[in-house]
CSV table of C-alpha atoms in Angstrom, one decimal:
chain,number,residue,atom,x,y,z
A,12,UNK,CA,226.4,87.7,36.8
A,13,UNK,CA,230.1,88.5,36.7
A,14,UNK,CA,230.6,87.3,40.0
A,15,UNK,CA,228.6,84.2,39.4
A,16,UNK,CA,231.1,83.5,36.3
A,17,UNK,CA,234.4,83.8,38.1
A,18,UNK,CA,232.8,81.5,40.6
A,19,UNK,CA,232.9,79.0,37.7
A,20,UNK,CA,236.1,80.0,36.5
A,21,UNK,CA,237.7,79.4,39.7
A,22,UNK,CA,236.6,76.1,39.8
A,23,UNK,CA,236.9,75.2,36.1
A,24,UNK,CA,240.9,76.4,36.5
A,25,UNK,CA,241.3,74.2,39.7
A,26,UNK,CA,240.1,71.3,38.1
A,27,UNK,CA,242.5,71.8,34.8
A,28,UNK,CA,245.4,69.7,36.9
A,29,UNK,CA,242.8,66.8,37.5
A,30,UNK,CA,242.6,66.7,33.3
A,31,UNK,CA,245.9,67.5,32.9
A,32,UNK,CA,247.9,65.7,35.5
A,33,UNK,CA,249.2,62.9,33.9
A,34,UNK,CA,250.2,64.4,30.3
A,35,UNK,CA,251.9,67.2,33.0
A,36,UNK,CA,253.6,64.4,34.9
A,37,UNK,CA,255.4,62.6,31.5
A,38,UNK,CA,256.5,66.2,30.7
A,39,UNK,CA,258.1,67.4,32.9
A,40,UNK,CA,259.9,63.7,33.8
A,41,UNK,CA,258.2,63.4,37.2
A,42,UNK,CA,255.9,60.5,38.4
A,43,UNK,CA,252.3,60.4,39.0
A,44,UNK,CA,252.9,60.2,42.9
A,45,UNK,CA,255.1,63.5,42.6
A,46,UNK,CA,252.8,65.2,40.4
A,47,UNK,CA,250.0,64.4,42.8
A,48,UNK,CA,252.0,66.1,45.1
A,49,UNK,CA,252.6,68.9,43.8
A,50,UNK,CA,249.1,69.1,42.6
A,51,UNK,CA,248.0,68.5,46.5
A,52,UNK,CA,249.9,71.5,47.7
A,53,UNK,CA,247.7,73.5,45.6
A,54,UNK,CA,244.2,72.2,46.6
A,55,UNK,CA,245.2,72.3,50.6
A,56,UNK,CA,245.8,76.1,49.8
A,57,UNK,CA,242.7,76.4,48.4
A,58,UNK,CA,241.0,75.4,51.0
A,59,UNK,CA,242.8,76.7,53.9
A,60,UNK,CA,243.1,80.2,52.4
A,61,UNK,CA,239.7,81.1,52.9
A,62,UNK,CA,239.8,81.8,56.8
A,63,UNK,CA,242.5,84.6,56.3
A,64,UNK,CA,240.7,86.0,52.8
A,65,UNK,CA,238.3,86.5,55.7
A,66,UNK,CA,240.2,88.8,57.7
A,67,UNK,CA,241.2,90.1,54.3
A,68,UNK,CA,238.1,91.5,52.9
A,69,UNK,CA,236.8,92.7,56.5
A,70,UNK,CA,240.6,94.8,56.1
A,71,UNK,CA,240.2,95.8,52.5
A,72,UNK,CA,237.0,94.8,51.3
A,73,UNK,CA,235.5,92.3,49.0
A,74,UNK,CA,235.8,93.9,45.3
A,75,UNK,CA,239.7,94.6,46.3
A,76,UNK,CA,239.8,90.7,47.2
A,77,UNK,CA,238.1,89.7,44.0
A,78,UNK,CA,240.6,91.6,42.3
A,79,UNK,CA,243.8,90.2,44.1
A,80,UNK,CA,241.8,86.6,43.6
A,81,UNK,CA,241.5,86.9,39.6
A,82,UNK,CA,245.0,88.5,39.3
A,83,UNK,CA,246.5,85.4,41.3
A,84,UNK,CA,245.3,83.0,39.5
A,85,UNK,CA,246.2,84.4,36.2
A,86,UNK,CA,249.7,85.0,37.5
A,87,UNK,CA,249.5,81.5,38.6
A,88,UNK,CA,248.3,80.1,35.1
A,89,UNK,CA,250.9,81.8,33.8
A,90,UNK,CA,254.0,80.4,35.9
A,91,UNK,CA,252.6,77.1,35.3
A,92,UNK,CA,251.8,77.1,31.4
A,93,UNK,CA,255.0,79.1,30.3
A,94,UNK,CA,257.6,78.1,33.6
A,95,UNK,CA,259.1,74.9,31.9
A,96,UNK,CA,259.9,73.6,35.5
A,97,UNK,CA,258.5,71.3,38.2
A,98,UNK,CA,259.4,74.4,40.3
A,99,UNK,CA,257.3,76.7,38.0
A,100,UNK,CA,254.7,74.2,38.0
A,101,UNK,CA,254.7,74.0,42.0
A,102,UNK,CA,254.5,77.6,42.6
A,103,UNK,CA,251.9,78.4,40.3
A,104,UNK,CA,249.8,75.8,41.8
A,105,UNK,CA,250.2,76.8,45.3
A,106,UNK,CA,249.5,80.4,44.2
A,107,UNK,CA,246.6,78.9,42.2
A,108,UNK,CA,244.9,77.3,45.4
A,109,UNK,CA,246.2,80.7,47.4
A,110,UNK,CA,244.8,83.0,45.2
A,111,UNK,CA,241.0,80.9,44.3
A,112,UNK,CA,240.8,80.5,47.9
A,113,UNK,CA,240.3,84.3,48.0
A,114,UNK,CA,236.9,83.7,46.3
A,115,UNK,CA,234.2,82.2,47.8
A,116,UNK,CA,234.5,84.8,51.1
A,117,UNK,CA,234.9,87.1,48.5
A,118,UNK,CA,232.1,86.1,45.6
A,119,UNK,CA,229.5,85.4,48.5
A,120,UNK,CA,230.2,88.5,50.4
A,121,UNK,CA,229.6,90.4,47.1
A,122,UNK,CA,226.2,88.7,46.9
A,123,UNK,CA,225.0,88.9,50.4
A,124,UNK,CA,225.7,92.6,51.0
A,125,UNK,CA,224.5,93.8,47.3
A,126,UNK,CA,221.5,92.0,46.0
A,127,UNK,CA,218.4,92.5,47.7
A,128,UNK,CA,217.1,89.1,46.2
A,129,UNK,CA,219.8,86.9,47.8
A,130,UNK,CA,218.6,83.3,47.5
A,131,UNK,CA,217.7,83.9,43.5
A,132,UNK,CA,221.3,85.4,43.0
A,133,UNK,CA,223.0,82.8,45.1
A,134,UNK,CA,220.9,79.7,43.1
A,135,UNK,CA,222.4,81.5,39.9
A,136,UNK,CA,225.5,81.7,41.7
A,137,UNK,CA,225.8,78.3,42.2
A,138,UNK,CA,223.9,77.2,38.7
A,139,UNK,CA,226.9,78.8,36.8
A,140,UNK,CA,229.2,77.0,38.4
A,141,UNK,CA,227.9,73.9,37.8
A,142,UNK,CA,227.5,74.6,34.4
A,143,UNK,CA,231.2,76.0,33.6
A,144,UNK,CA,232.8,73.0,35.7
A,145,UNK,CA,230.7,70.5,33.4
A,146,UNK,CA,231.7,72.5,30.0
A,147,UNK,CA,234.9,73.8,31.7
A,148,UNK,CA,236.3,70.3,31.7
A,149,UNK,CA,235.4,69.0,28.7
A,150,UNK,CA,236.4,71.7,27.2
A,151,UNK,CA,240.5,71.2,28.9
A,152,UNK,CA,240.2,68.5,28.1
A,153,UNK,CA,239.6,69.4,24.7
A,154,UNK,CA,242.4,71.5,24.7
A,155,UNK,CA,245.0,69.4,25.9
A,156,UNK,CA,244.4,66.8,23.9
A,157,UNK,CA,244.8,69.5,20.6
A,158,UNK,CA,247.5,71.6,21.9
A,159,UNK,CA,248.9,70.1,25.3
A,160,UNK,CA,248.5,70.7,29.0
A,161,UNK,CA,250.2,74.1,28.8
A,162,UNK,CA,247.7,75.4,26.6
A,163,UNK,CA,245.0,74.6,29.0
A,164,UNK,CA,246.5,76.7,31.6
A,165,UNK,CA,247.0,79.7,29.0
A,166,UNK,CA,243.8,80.3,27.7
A,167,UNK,CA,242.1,81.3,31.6
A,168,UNK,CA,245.0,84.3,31.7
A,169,UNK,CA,242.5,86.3,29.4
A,170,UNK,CA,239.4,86.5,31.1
A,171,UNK,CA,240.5,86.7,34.4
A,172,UNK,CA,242.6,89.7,33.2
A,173,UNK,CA,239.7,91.1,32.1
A,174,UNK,CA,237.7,90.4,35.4
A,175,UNK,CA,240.9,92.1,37.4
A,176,UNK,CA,240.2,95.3,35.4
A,177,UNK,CA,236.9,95.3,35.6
A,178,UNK,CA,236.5,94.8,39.3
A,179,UNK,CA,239.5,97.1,39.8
């Protein structure tokens, strides 16, 4: 089950730009084309970082993987919720995408080598997901319409702290 919720963590913390992005853009004094941008950068990494996590768990192993993938992307909601900067912004969403594109080689690798029931783990795999991107959003959005777009980003650093150490 902790796998299956860092798989919707991941995806719940790449989506927070999608609720945020506007209120982001009017801070920091950029436009919406920029800030789509710079948001972009982040989801290309995310999806072209998975080839070499690969290579990366086959090196280190998946549980090693999980860990650098959890650690990332609270490194990377921290840069972007306390940075003040387009720059800090920028490099925590690259390292955001970077770091979440670690996870699904990872997450699934987990799952197929370790469960003996693998289609019932990987339907609750996927069900949690589901479920924490639905809630996930509302609830950012929730969140950044109480305490601003920052907070949204700063609330994620605690459990995937905890998920670093747990996995470590």
């Amino acid at each position: 089950y902790p796998t299956s919720i860092i798989h919707g963590l991941v995806h719940v913390q790449m989506l927070i730009f999608a609720v945020v992005n506007l209120e982001m853009a009017s801070d920091l004094g950029t436009s919406v084309t920029e800030i789509g941008f710079i948001g972009t950068i982040g989801y290309f990494l995310f999806g072209l970082g998975a080839l070499p996590a690969g290579f990366l768990i086959d090196k280190i192993g998946a549980r090693k993987v999980l860990v650098l993938c959890v650690s990332g992307m609270a490194i990377a909601d921290a840069l972007i919720a306390f940075g003040g900067s387009s720059i800090f912004v920028m490099s925590g969403l690259a390292l955001m995408g970077l770091s979440a594109s670690l996870y699904h080689p990872a997450g699934l690798g987990l799952i197929s080598r370790n469960v003996e029931q693998r289609g019932h783990a990987l339907g609750i795999h996927g069900t949690y997901s589901n479920v924490l991107v639905a809630f996930g959003t509302l609830f950012n959005g929730f969140v950044a319409s109480q305490f601003g777009w920052k907070a949204a980003y700063v609330w994620p650093i605690i459990p995937m702290v905890f998920f670093a150490v747990m996995y470590y």
